[in-house]
């Protein structure tokens, strides 16, 4: 272990080494503090919703508070830099609210780990970076060129007998109060900004302050956040990069199996991820629910990934709408759950706005027709098309002239907007007609069509009898008024529309899903997110979903699509007009796949997956997923361990 202590920085008061040692010995005697300290802290330095003071601070006596920060340096900020560049961390102006001290720690990498890095991982990562492209911006291209250069240099120096060292930095802040600690950090950041000190990030581990102090001179953190480089060049630059995700602020999703460092955590910042596709290929993920250590394999792993991904939107204050087909029992905090085997949404109610009423009404006619015919057990495609045209004609005519007594729509919505808007749903659900009330119109249609020949009469009669049977068999779908609330409380931040109890019948699931989708795309507000858990549990022609995808885009609502099953006809390729091509997603997560699935994934992505990635995914290991983020074109193979 090589210990390098940087000069102590003076603020308002000066401590002797003896006094500091004495106070270090008193940490284990600290009383538990339960009073909440109320102050405004910057996000990333205090939790967005506030901490109890013992989580983030050590209270020494009555007049001293200490907090320990991990000092991270963004890759490329000091590569190359003059020897001694770390002295830039010493503030050039007096700090008024507290004292700060930096400690640098270093140790040599274990020999077997070093051999693995040099002989296998460096070459693999050079190839991965090269095959995944150089990025769109000049900044990305320069950083990727730098990464490749760093790794090649490491290989050359290793051949000359050089070794790899790990190093990290800790910042200790001492002040009179927690508020002064935060002010000191703010002063330090302003000082850096004024003197153009770039790339410095402070991260505090909540609840681990005492452990951080006790390990200050005995522990070196060796992972993707921290510095690793060849001994002969480490003093003048930082650092040998790891592959994959090592975001300073983000969510732990497991271990990066292609990283340069052994047991390298994959930390992913999912902020600003609005649209994503998750394709699992029938494999499970490892996860822990409720922060339980150990964990185990979770079925419906795509739902687990979707919860982890969408949590960033939830923490940003946005509502998440979960449409769940997969049987995944976890529910996020602040949730409101609707069991759609017991609840109802009237298929004829048009959820929309006066500005888009014509589009919304047309989409709803298509949706209602599809729902009714899905449950009619009509298999022949030609017969289905004929019945669809017949039913839609009867339905529209009935809605214009007879529904609700005098009709609820118009055949000229552009010139009769007030009459057209009558079709829009209101809070008066009891008085909105249900499909069951359409039966007399279907019966009248039989007599009407009889004058047009035997085949026309037979088709009308078949439609009437088929839907009469369907309405009797599924009264909760076709003969109940809407039971969902018209207003959500501000505390209802995760809304679940649970269809999992209906999935033993694909047609029923498909019909109810289409109905829920129409409802949810209307209820969701700009910036909110819709997560569909198990989109491949349904079987609906994608054409009927496209209007709702257009509504989602028009309202700037996010969409996360989860495909759980392997070798299924409903997949990211067949449903790309709804969920979007992979090249359009903010994030993509891939699990096991076949050669055929790999082919359409590469086509949808408009670029082939790196061979190292595709080879692993074709093997189909439980727990191993590929995470990709579009904004910085970063991807990593991860041995998952999700924390829910």
XYZ file of C-alpha atoms in Angstrom:
644
model
C 0.000 0.000 0.000
C 1.361 3.386 -0.955
C -0.186 6.235 1.077
C 0.135 9.804 -0.125
C -1.427 12.457 2.057
C -1.901 15.771 0.345
C -1.441 19.049 2.243
C -4.163 19.959 4.678
C -6.233 22.913 3.564
C -6.912 25.684 6.061
C -10.202 27.475 6.408
C -11.379 29.352 9.475
C -9.517 27.243 12.018
C -6.392 25.123 12.184
C -6.249 21.635 13.707
C -3.191 19.965 15.106
C -2.417 16.385 14.044
C -2.796 15.310 17.664
C -6.231 16.820 18.018
C -7.321 15.198 14.771
C -6.163 11.754 15.960
C -7.943 12.201 19.244
C -11.182 13.032 17.508
C -10.834 10.073 15.144
C -10.821 7.774 18.167
C -14.108 9.213 19.357
C -16.173 8.259 16.303
C -17.418 4.967 17.746
C -18.816 6.860 20.749
C -21.044 9.152 18.698
C -24.611 9.338 19.985
C -27.353 8.471 17.536
C -28.911 11.666 16.233
C -32.553 11.463 15.272
C -33.415 15.126 14.771
C -33.807 16.047 11.116
C -31.597 18.922 10.029
C -33.502 21.230 7.695
C -31.483 22.886 4.949
C -31.336 23.120 1.198
C -28.670 20.857 -0.290
C -27.596 20.396 -3.871
C -28.834 17.213 -5.525
C -26.062 14.645 -5.493
C -24.694 15.922 -2.196
C -27.852 15.468 -0.188
C -30.687 13.165 -1.135
C -33.380 14.865 -3.210
C -35.968 14.197 -0.505
C -33.687 14.968 2.458
C -31.692 12.838 4.884
C -31.819 12.378 8.581
C -28.618 13.928 9.735
C -26.906 10.759 10.953
C -27.004 9.330 7.417
C -24.719 11.942 5.871
C -22.677 13.366 8.767
C -20.547 12.429 11.741
C -21.242 14.588 14.779
C -18.137 15.051 16.932
C -18.971 16.576 20.287
C -21.308 19.554 20.267
C -19.574 21.846 17.780
C -18.091 19.758 14.967
C -19.605 17.952 12.006
C -17.603 15.845 9.533
C -18.643 14.505 6.140
C -16.603 12.339 3.761
C -16.881 12.561 -0.022
C -15.561 10.330 -2.773
C -13.728 12.498 -5.331
C -14.260 11.311 -8.895
C -12.516 12.656 -11.984
C -14.241 12.448 -15.353
C -12.309 10.538 -17.981
C -10.262 12.760 -20.287
C -10.197 15.788 -17.961
C -6.507 15.273 -17.077
C -5.137 13.097 -19.832
C -2.369 14.049 -20.316
C -1.585 16.447 -17.457
C 1.609 17.706 -15.768
C 2.880 15.704 -12.817
C 1.344 17.193 -9.699
C -1.943 18.117 -11.360
C -3.760 16.875 -8.247
C -2.642 20.049 -6.485
C -5.322 21.800 -8.538
C -7.801 20.373 -6.016
C -6.392 22.668 -3.329
C -8.615 25.768 -3.403
C -6.824 29.003 -4.217
C -9.167 31.104 -2.075
C -10.044 30.905 1.621
C -13.057 28.782 2.547
C -15.227 30.668 5.022
C -17.544 27.992 6.379
C -15.307 25.011 7.079
C -12.028 23.134 6.573
C -11.248 20.535 3.910
C -8.614 17.819 3.620
C -7.850 15.470 0.719
C -6.390 11.980 1.001
C -5.051 10.035 -1.984
C -4.727 6.260 -1.700
C -2.962 3.817 -4.016
C -2.205 0.126 -4.226
C -0.932 -2.287 -6.839
C -3.477 -4.423 -8.673
C -3.495 -8.109 -7.746
C -1.293 -10.131 -10.092
C -3.942 -12.527 -11.427
C -6.321 -9.627 -12.041
C -3.578 -7.642 -13.785
C -2.725 -10.579 -16.043
C -6.383 -10.937 -16.999
C -6.628 -7.216 -17.794
C -3.472 -7.157 -19.915
C -3.884 -10.473 -21.720
C -7.638 -10.521 -22.377
C -9.698 -7.476 -21.471
C -7.623 -4.741 -23.112
C -7.736 -6.360 -26.545
C -11.445 -7.166 -26.181
C -12.300 -3.579 -25.281
C -10.215 -2.125 -28.103
C -12.189 -4.312 -30.517
C -15.544 -3.424 -28.925
C -14.912 0.321 -29.124
C -13.756 0.009 -32.730
C -16.726 -2.133 -33.818
C -19.336 0.039 -32.087
C -18.257 3.114 -34.073
C -16.491 6.307 -33.182
C -19.571 8.287 -32.226
C -21.363 11.121 -33.949
C -19.735 14.144 -32.294
C -16.122 15.240 -32.416
C -16.026 15.017 -28.605
C -17.125 11.368 -28.667
C -14.658 10.538 -31.416
C -11.801 12.176 -29.516
C -12.677 10.346 -26.290
C -12.879 6.982 -28.039
C -9.540 7.558 -29.755
C -8.115 8.436 -26.328
C -9.508 5.270 -24.769
C -7.975 3.087 -27.460
C -4.626 4.924 -27.130
C -4.658 4.462 -23.328
C -5.271 0.742 -23.603
C -2.635 0.202 -26.283
C -0.101 2.123 -24.182
C -0.955 -0.040 -21.171
C -0.199 -3.166 -23.200
C 3.123 -1.758 -24.401
C 4.235 -0.722 -20.897
C 3.211 -4.089 -19.492
C 5.553 -5.724 -21.986
C 8.354 -3.685 -20.424
C 7.580 -4.923 -16.921
C 5.363 -2.056 -15.787
C 2.469 -2.775 -13.396
C -1.059 -1.455 -12.882
C -2.001 0.545 -9.790
C -5.435 1.503 -8.472
C -5.934 4.836 -6.733
C -8.725 6.960 -5.328
C -9.280 10.261 -3.533
C -11.354 11.176 -0.502
C -12.419 14.638 0.664
C -13.050 15.219 4.377
C -15.071 18.332 5.242
C -15.207 19.621 8.812
C -17.543 22.424 9.891
C -19.672 23.528 12.819
C -23.069 22.455 11.391
C -24.441 20.313 8.537
C -25.476 23.509 6.810
C -21.897 24.750 6.939
C -20.696 21.467 5.428
C -22.953 22.045 2.444
C -21.845 25.675 2.189
C -18.217 24.548 2.184
C -18.875 22.193 -0.700
C -20.619 25.003 -2.571
C -17.641 27.299 -1.911
C -15.257 24.636 -3.172
C -17.229 24.123 -6.368
C -17.403 27.857 -7.022
C -13.655 28.046 -6.434
C -13.067 25.337 -9.013
C -15.360 27.067 -11.472
C -13.583 30.394 -11.019
C -10.132 28.862 -11.584
C -11.245 26.530 -14.421
C -10.700 23.262 -12.552
C -12.743 20.776 -14.592
C -14.054 17.254 -14.302
C -14.252 17.025 -10.480
C -17.299 15.272 -9.001
C -18.058 14.814 -5.285
C -20.172 11.816 -4.226
C -21.178 11.091 -0.640
C -22.140 7.583 0.463
C -25.186 7.974 2.686
C -25.114 5.879 5.829
C -21.438 4.930 5.392
C -19.706 7.953 6.894
C -18.265 6.152 9.915
C -17.035 3.285 7.744
C -15.433 5.747 5.319
C -13.460 7.361 8.143
C -12.427 4.059 9.718
C -11.056 2.831 6.356
C -9.476 6.119 5.363
C -5.903 4.773 5.443
C -6.570 1.084 4.874
C -8.857 0.749 1.880
C -8.610 1.637 -1.820
C -11.700 1.598 -3.989
C -10.936 -0.211 -7.251
C -13.770 0.067 -9.745
C -14.800 1.908 -12.879
C -15.356 5.201 -11.065
C -11.775 5.439 -9.924
C -8.274 5.691 -11.367
C -6.357 2.688 -12.697
C -3.219 3.098 -14.779
C 0.305 1.930 -15.405
C 2.639 2.858 -12.572
C 5.108 4.812 -14.733
C 2.466 7.192 -16.147
C -0.174 7.358 -13.374
C 1.232 10.538 -11.823
C 0.808 12.486 -15.044
C -2.553 11.363 -16.325
C -5.827 9.669 -15.508
C -6.769 6.931 -16.307
C -6.930 3.503 -17.914
C -10.635 3.379 -18.829
C -13.078 0.632 -18.061
C -15.612 -0.460 -20.628
C -19.308 0.127 -20.231
C -21.210 2.195 -17.677
C -19.634 3.878 -14.685
C -21.837 6.954 -14.321
C -21.099 9.161 -11.332
C -24.805 9.333 -10.462
C -26.941 6.367 -11.422
C -28.436 2.991 -10.612
C -26.458 -0.144 -9.824
C -27.623 -2.903 -12.187
C -24.923 -5.548 -11.679
C -21.358 -6.329 -12.736
C -19.817 -5.384 -16.066
C -18.501 -8.732 -17.341
C -16.277 -7.141 -20.016
C -14.758 -4.463 -17.800
C -11.033 -4.010 -17.388
C -11.452 -4.288 -13.625
C -12.667 -7.460 -11.952
C -16.091 -7.156 -10.250
C -16.529 -3.774 -11.888
C -20.006 -2.403 -11.027
C -22.240 -1.217 -13.859
C -23.725 2.095 -12.723
C -26.231 3.527 -15.213
C -27.831 6.971 -15.148
C -31.295 6.474 -16.662
C -32.203 10.169 -16.407
C -33.841 11.481 -19.612
C -34.547 7.939 -20.867
C -38.082 8.394 -22.207
C -38.349 5.631 -24.801
C -36.830 2.187 -24.429
C -37.197 -1.361 -25.691
C -36.439 -4.364 -23.469
C -36.182 -7.783 -25.150
C -35.548 -10.607 -22.687
C -35.723 -13.777 -24.788
C -37.294 -15.775 -21.927
C -34.387 -15.455 -19.502
C -34.440 -14.380 -15.860
C -32.475 -11.681 -14.076
C -30.921 -11.678 -10.648
C -32.486 -9.202 -8.269
C -33.214 -8.254 -4.681
C -36.533 -6.788 -3.585
C -36.608 -4.300 -0.756
C -32.826 -4.010 -0.646
C -32.480 -7.572 0.640
C -28.922 -8.841 0.344
C -28.251 -11.925 -1.721
C -31.360 -11.972 -3.877
C -32.244 -14.610 -6.455
C -33.389 -15.143 -10.030
C -36.532 -13.216 -10.934
C -38.991 -14.451 -13.541
C -40.467 -11.842 -15.886
C -37.071 -10.194 -15.776
C -38.041 -7.581 -18.338
C -40.495 -6.111 -15.845
C -37.732 -5.896 -13.250
C -35.500 -4.034 -15.719
C -38.374 -1.714 -16.687
C -38.984 -0.789 -13.048
C -35.304 0.058 -12.526
C -35.229 2.099 -15.729
C -38.476 4.006 -15.133
C -37.550 4.874 -11.544
C -35.496 7.813 -12.858
C -38.672 9.337 -14.306
C -40.488 8.714 -11.019
C -37.719 10.403 -9.007
C -37.903 13.366 -11.385
C -41.503 13.870 -10.223
C -43.272 12.301 -13.214
C -46.062 9.738 -13.100
C -45.553 6.234 -14.513
C -48.424 4.229 -16.040
C -47.722 0.475 -15.902
C -49.797 -1.797 -18.161
C -48.875 -5.241 -16.871
C -49.486 -8.555 -18.589
C -46.491 -10.423 -17.158
C -46.958 -11.897 -13.696
C -44.481 -9.787 -11.735
C -45.572 -9.113 -8.183
C -43.387 -6.107 -7.346
C -45.049 -2.689 -7.106
C -43.134 0.581 -6.959
C -43.724 3.135 -4.175
C -46.705 5.520 -4.239
C -48.699 3.104 -6.377
C -52.365 2.761 -7.274
C -53.306 -0.690 -8.618
C -56.318 -1.607 -10.761
C -57.086 -5.307 -11.190
C -58.531 -5.239 -14.704
C -60.203 -8.621 -14.171
C -62.525 -6.713 -11.810
C -62.453 -3.136 -13.118
C -64.030 -1.935 -16.375
C -63.507 0.650 -19.108
C -66.490 1.101 -21.441
C -65.068 0.365 -24.948
C -67.386 2.908 -26.584
C -66.268 5.866 -24.477
C -63.970 8.070 -26.555
C -61.096 9.400 -24.470
C -59.624 12.404 -26.229
C -59.780 16.179 -26.640
C -61.960 18.619 -28.643
C -58.930 19.518 -30.761
C -58.403 15.900 -31.854
C -61.932 14.548 -31.561
C -62.143 13.292 -35.170
C -58.865 11.353 -34.874
C -59.859 10.052 -31.436
C -63.334 8.968 -32.562
C -61.996 7.137 -35.636
C -59.385 5.341 -33.523
C -62.074 4.361 -31.016
C -64.386 2.969 -33.707
C -61.490 0.813 -34.909
C -60.634 -0.213 -31.349
C -64.202 -1.130 -30.371
C -64.688 -3.097 -33.601
C -61.438 -4.976 -33.052
C -62.326 -5.783 -29.434
C -65.705 -7.214 -30.381
C -64.352 -9.325 -33.226
C -61.343 -10.548 -31.238
C -63.773 -12.261 -28.901
C -66.009 -13.606 -31.665
C -63.611 -16.477 -32.501
C -63.614 -15.568 -36.193
C -60.496 -17.135 -37.706
C -60.854 -16.900 -41.509
C -59.139 -13.680 -42.683
C -61.565 -12.935 -45.523
C -64.548 -13.560 -43.273
C -62.989 -11.372 -40.570
C -62.482 -8.501 -43.020
C -66.112 -8.694 -44.179
C -67.443 -8.768 -40.632
C -65.163 -5.897 -39.645
C -66.515 -3.666 -42.421
C -70.110 -4.638 -41.579
C -69.728 -4.049 -37.837
C -67.925 -0.730 -38.228
C -70.651 0.547 -40.559
C -73.421 -0.403 -38.104
C -71.502 1.015 -35.121
C -70.763 4.398 -36.695
C -74.315 4.794 -37.993
C -75.690 3.906 -34.545
C -73.345 6.346 -32.738
C -74.372 9.175 -35.083
C -78.149 8.690 -35.100
C -79.355 6.496 -32.205
C -76.822 6.022 -29.384
C -77.972 7.634 -26.149
C -81.391 8.356 -27.679
C -80.592 10.945 -30.384
C -77.050 10.049 -31.371
C -73.683 11.162 -29.966
C -71.620 12.039 -33.050
C -71.885 13.521 -36.532
C -70.947 12.539 -40.059
C -69.482 16.048 -40.516
C -67.246 16.676 -37.467
C -65.380 19.570 -39.083
C -68.513 21.670 -39.587
C -70.390 20.404 -36.528
C -67.717 20.463 -33.793
C -70.158 20.834 -30.897
C -72.106 17.751 -31.942
C -68.859 15.839 -32.562
C -67.615 16.611 -29.059
C -70.635 14.865 -27.527
C -68.845 11.578 -28.155
C -66.011 12.457 -25.757
C -66.048 10.764 -22.347
C -67.041 12.787 -19.295
C -67.446 11.950 -15.617
C -71.028 10.868 -16.340
C -70.111 7.256 -17.120
C -73.498 5.833 -16.123
C -75.247 7.510 -19.060
C -72.738 6.514 -21.744
C -74.046 3.591 -23.865
C -72.223 0.249 -23.745
C -71.679 -2.257 -26.590
C -74.514 -4.386 -25.176
C -76.921 -1.616 -26.226
C -75.735 -2.031 -29.831
C -77.506 -5.424 -30.146
C -80.903 -4.022 -31.339
C -79.095 -2.134 -34.114
C -77.312 -5.336 -35.145
C -80.677 -7.149 -35.199
C -82.238 -4.375 -37.314
C -79.314 -4.731 -39.689
C -80.306 -8.356 -40.376
C -83.700 -7.277 -41.742
C -82.142 -4.436 -43.696
C -79.533 -6.674 -45.341
C -82.098 -9.368 -46.185
C -83.291 -7.172 -49.080
C -79.759 -7.330 -50.567
C -79.575 -11.081 -51.035
C -79.068 -14.302 -49.079
C -75.330 -13.881 -48.510
C -75.751 -10.345 -47.164
C -78.534 -11.516 -44.823
C -76.493 -14.525 -43.651
C -73.466 -12.336 -42.884
C -75.554 -9.829 -40.911
C -77.275 -12.632 -38.995
C -73.957 -14.303 -38.200
C -72.553 -10.986 -36.920
C -75.597 -10.409 -34.709
C -75.570 -13.884 -33.185
C -71.788 -13.960 -32.764
C -71.674 -10.661 -30.878
C -74.746 -11.553 -28.821
C -72.828 -14.615 -27.641
C -69.630 -12.637 -27.021
C -71.475 -9.947 -25.040
C -73.124 -12.626 -22.883
C -69.826 -14.463 -22.363
C -67.852 -11.341 -21.404
C -70.323 -8.980 -19.647
C -67.555 -7.337 -17.602
C -66.008 -6.116 -20.863
C -69.094 -5.217 -22.923
C -71.847 -4.460 -20.412
C -70.203 -2.462 -17.610
C -69.658 1.263 -17.338
C -66.217 2.697 -16.633
C -65.185 2.169 -13.003
C -61.749 3.800 -12.975
C -61.480 7.194 -11.237
C -61.620 10.399 -13.248
C -58.958 12.103 -11.143
C -55.688 10.758 -9.765
C -54.251 12.124 -6.548
C -50.849 13.775 -6.642
C -49.560 10.932 -4.460
C -50.593 8.343 -7.071
C -47.259 8.317 -8.865
C -47.185 4.730 -10.183
C -50.482 3.607 -11.697
C -50.821 -0.126 -12.419
C -53.405 -1.522 -14.847
C -52.984 -5.219 -14.056
C -54.090 -7.648 -16.767
C -51.998 -10.580 -15.505
C -55.050 -12.551 -14.302
C -56.477 -12.528 -17.843
C -53.463 -13.940 -19.668
C -54.752 -17.532 -19.828
C -56.837 -16.301 -22.780
C -54.809 -14.352 -25.361
C -57.897 -12.940 -27.089
C -59.330 -11.578 -23.845
C -55.944 -10.132 -22.879
C -55.614 -8.502 -26.297
C -59.090 -6.970 -26.183
C -58.683 -5.559 -22.681
C -55.153 -4.333 -23.453
C -56.388 -2.369 -26.461
C -59.089 -0.808 -24.299
C -56.625 0.083 -21.518
C -54.116 1.508 -24.016
C -56.734 3.882 -25.424
C -57.587 5.007 -21.883
C -53.997 5.385 -20.654
C -52.702 7.290 -23.677
C -55.444 9.814 -23.013
C -54.812 10.048 -19.259
C -51.012 10.324 -19.478
C -49.675 13.882 -19.424
C -46.659 15.364 -21.149
C -43.425 14.080 -19.635
C -45.084 11.052 -18.041
C -44.171 7.526 -19.074
C -46.099 4.412 -20.125
C -44.449 1.064 -19.383
C -45.965 -1.997 -21.076
C -44.891 -5.145 -19.253
C -45.204 -8.132 -21.586
C -46.267 -6.605 -24.901
C -45.808 -10.037 -26.458
C -48.620 -11.519 -24.328
C -51.127 -10.046 -26.783
C -51.931 -10.679 -30.451
C -53.374 -7.604 -32.160
C -52.664 -6.362 -35.699
C -50.126 -3.579 -35.237
C -52.184 -1.260 -37.466
C -54.698 -0.899 -34.614
C -51.981 0.230 -32.217
C -50.428 2.880 -34.468
C -52.997 5.656 -33.697
C -52.166 5.349 -30.000
C -48.445 5.471 -30.745
C -49.091 8.693 -32.634
C -51.011 10.053 -29.635
C -48.087 9.137 -27.348
C -45.654 10.994 -29.617
C -47.995 13.977 -29.988
C -48.225 14.365 -26.210
C -44.490 13.797 -25.641
C -45.167 10.818 -23.382
C -42.432 8.223 -22.913
C -42.941 4.579 -23.885
C -41.049 1.584 -22.492
C -41.930 -1.683 -24.258
C -41.053 -5.003 -22.616
C -40.929 -8.207 -24.669
C -40.475 -11.217 -22.395
C -40.826 -14.212 -24.721
C -38.401 -15.800 -27.184
C -39.199 -16.793 -30.777
C -42.612 -15.138 -30.623
C -44.394 -13.541 -33.571
C -44.953 -10.426 -31.454
C -41.472 -8.963 -31.045
C -39.513 -5.709 -31.508
C -39.441 -6.366 -35.263
C -43.125 -7.123 -35.900
C -44.267 -4.334 -33.553
C -41.664 -1.727 -34.555
C -44.388 0.596 -35.912
C -45.737 0.772 -32.367
C -42.764 0.518 -30.013
C -40.320 2.071 -32.506
C -37.171 0.795 -34.201
C -34.262 0.055 -31.880
C -32.278 2.846 -33.531
C -34.933 5.313 -32.286
C -34.814 4.249 -28.613
C -33.106 6.213 -25.857
C -32.113 2.881 -24.313
C -32.151 -0.766 -25.371
C -31.789 -3.845 -23.154
C -31.270 -7.253 -24.764
C -31.273 -10.770 -23.328
C -31.074 -14.183 -24.975
C -31.730 -14.479 -28.691
C -31.684 -16.822 -31.650
C -29.884 -16.222 -34.945
C -33.183 -15.145 -36.515
C -33.836 -12.684 -33.687
C -30.283 -11.367 -33.967
C -30.889 -10.722 -37.678
C -33.980 -8.578 -37.137
C -32.410 -6.806 -34.171
C -29.430 -5.830 -36.321
C -31.828 -4.674 -39.048
C -33.936 -2.625 -36.629
C -30.802 -1.129 -35.108
C -29.368 -0.194 -38.518
C -25.996 -1.499 -37.317
C -24.766 -4.935 -36.202
C -24.211 -5.707 -32.549
C -20.499 -6.091 -31.700
C -19.571 -9.758 -32.139
C -18.454 -10.048 -28.489
C -21.970 -8.989 -27.449
C -23.953 -11.098 -29.912
C -21.912 -14.235 -29.153
C -22.757 -13.994 -25.452
C -26.453 -13.246 -26.066
C -26.765 -16.173 -28.469
C -25.590 -18.453 -25.652
C -28.646 -17.331 -23.647
C -27.301 -17.209 -20.084
C -29.776 -16.386 -17.330
C -28.910 -13.083 -15.684
C -26.719 -11.642 -18.466
C -28.125 -8.641 -20.350
C -26.760 -6.055 -22.759
C -27.547 -2.446 -21.797
C -27.189 0.313 -24.409
C -27.755 4.068 -24.090
C -28.171 6.102 -27.257
C -27.151 9.593 -26.123
C -23.507 8.626 -25.562
C -23.492 5.321 -27.514
C -22.318 3.383 -24.461
C -23.091 -0.312 -24.054
C -22.109 -3.071 -21.646
C -22.725 -6.752 -21.009
C -23.920 -6.980 -17.415
C -24.209 -9.866 -14.960
C -27.360 -8.431 -13.453
C -28.251 -7.783 -9.848
C -31.181 -5.385 -9.783
C -32.251 -3.689 -6.547
C -36.000 -3.050 -6.290
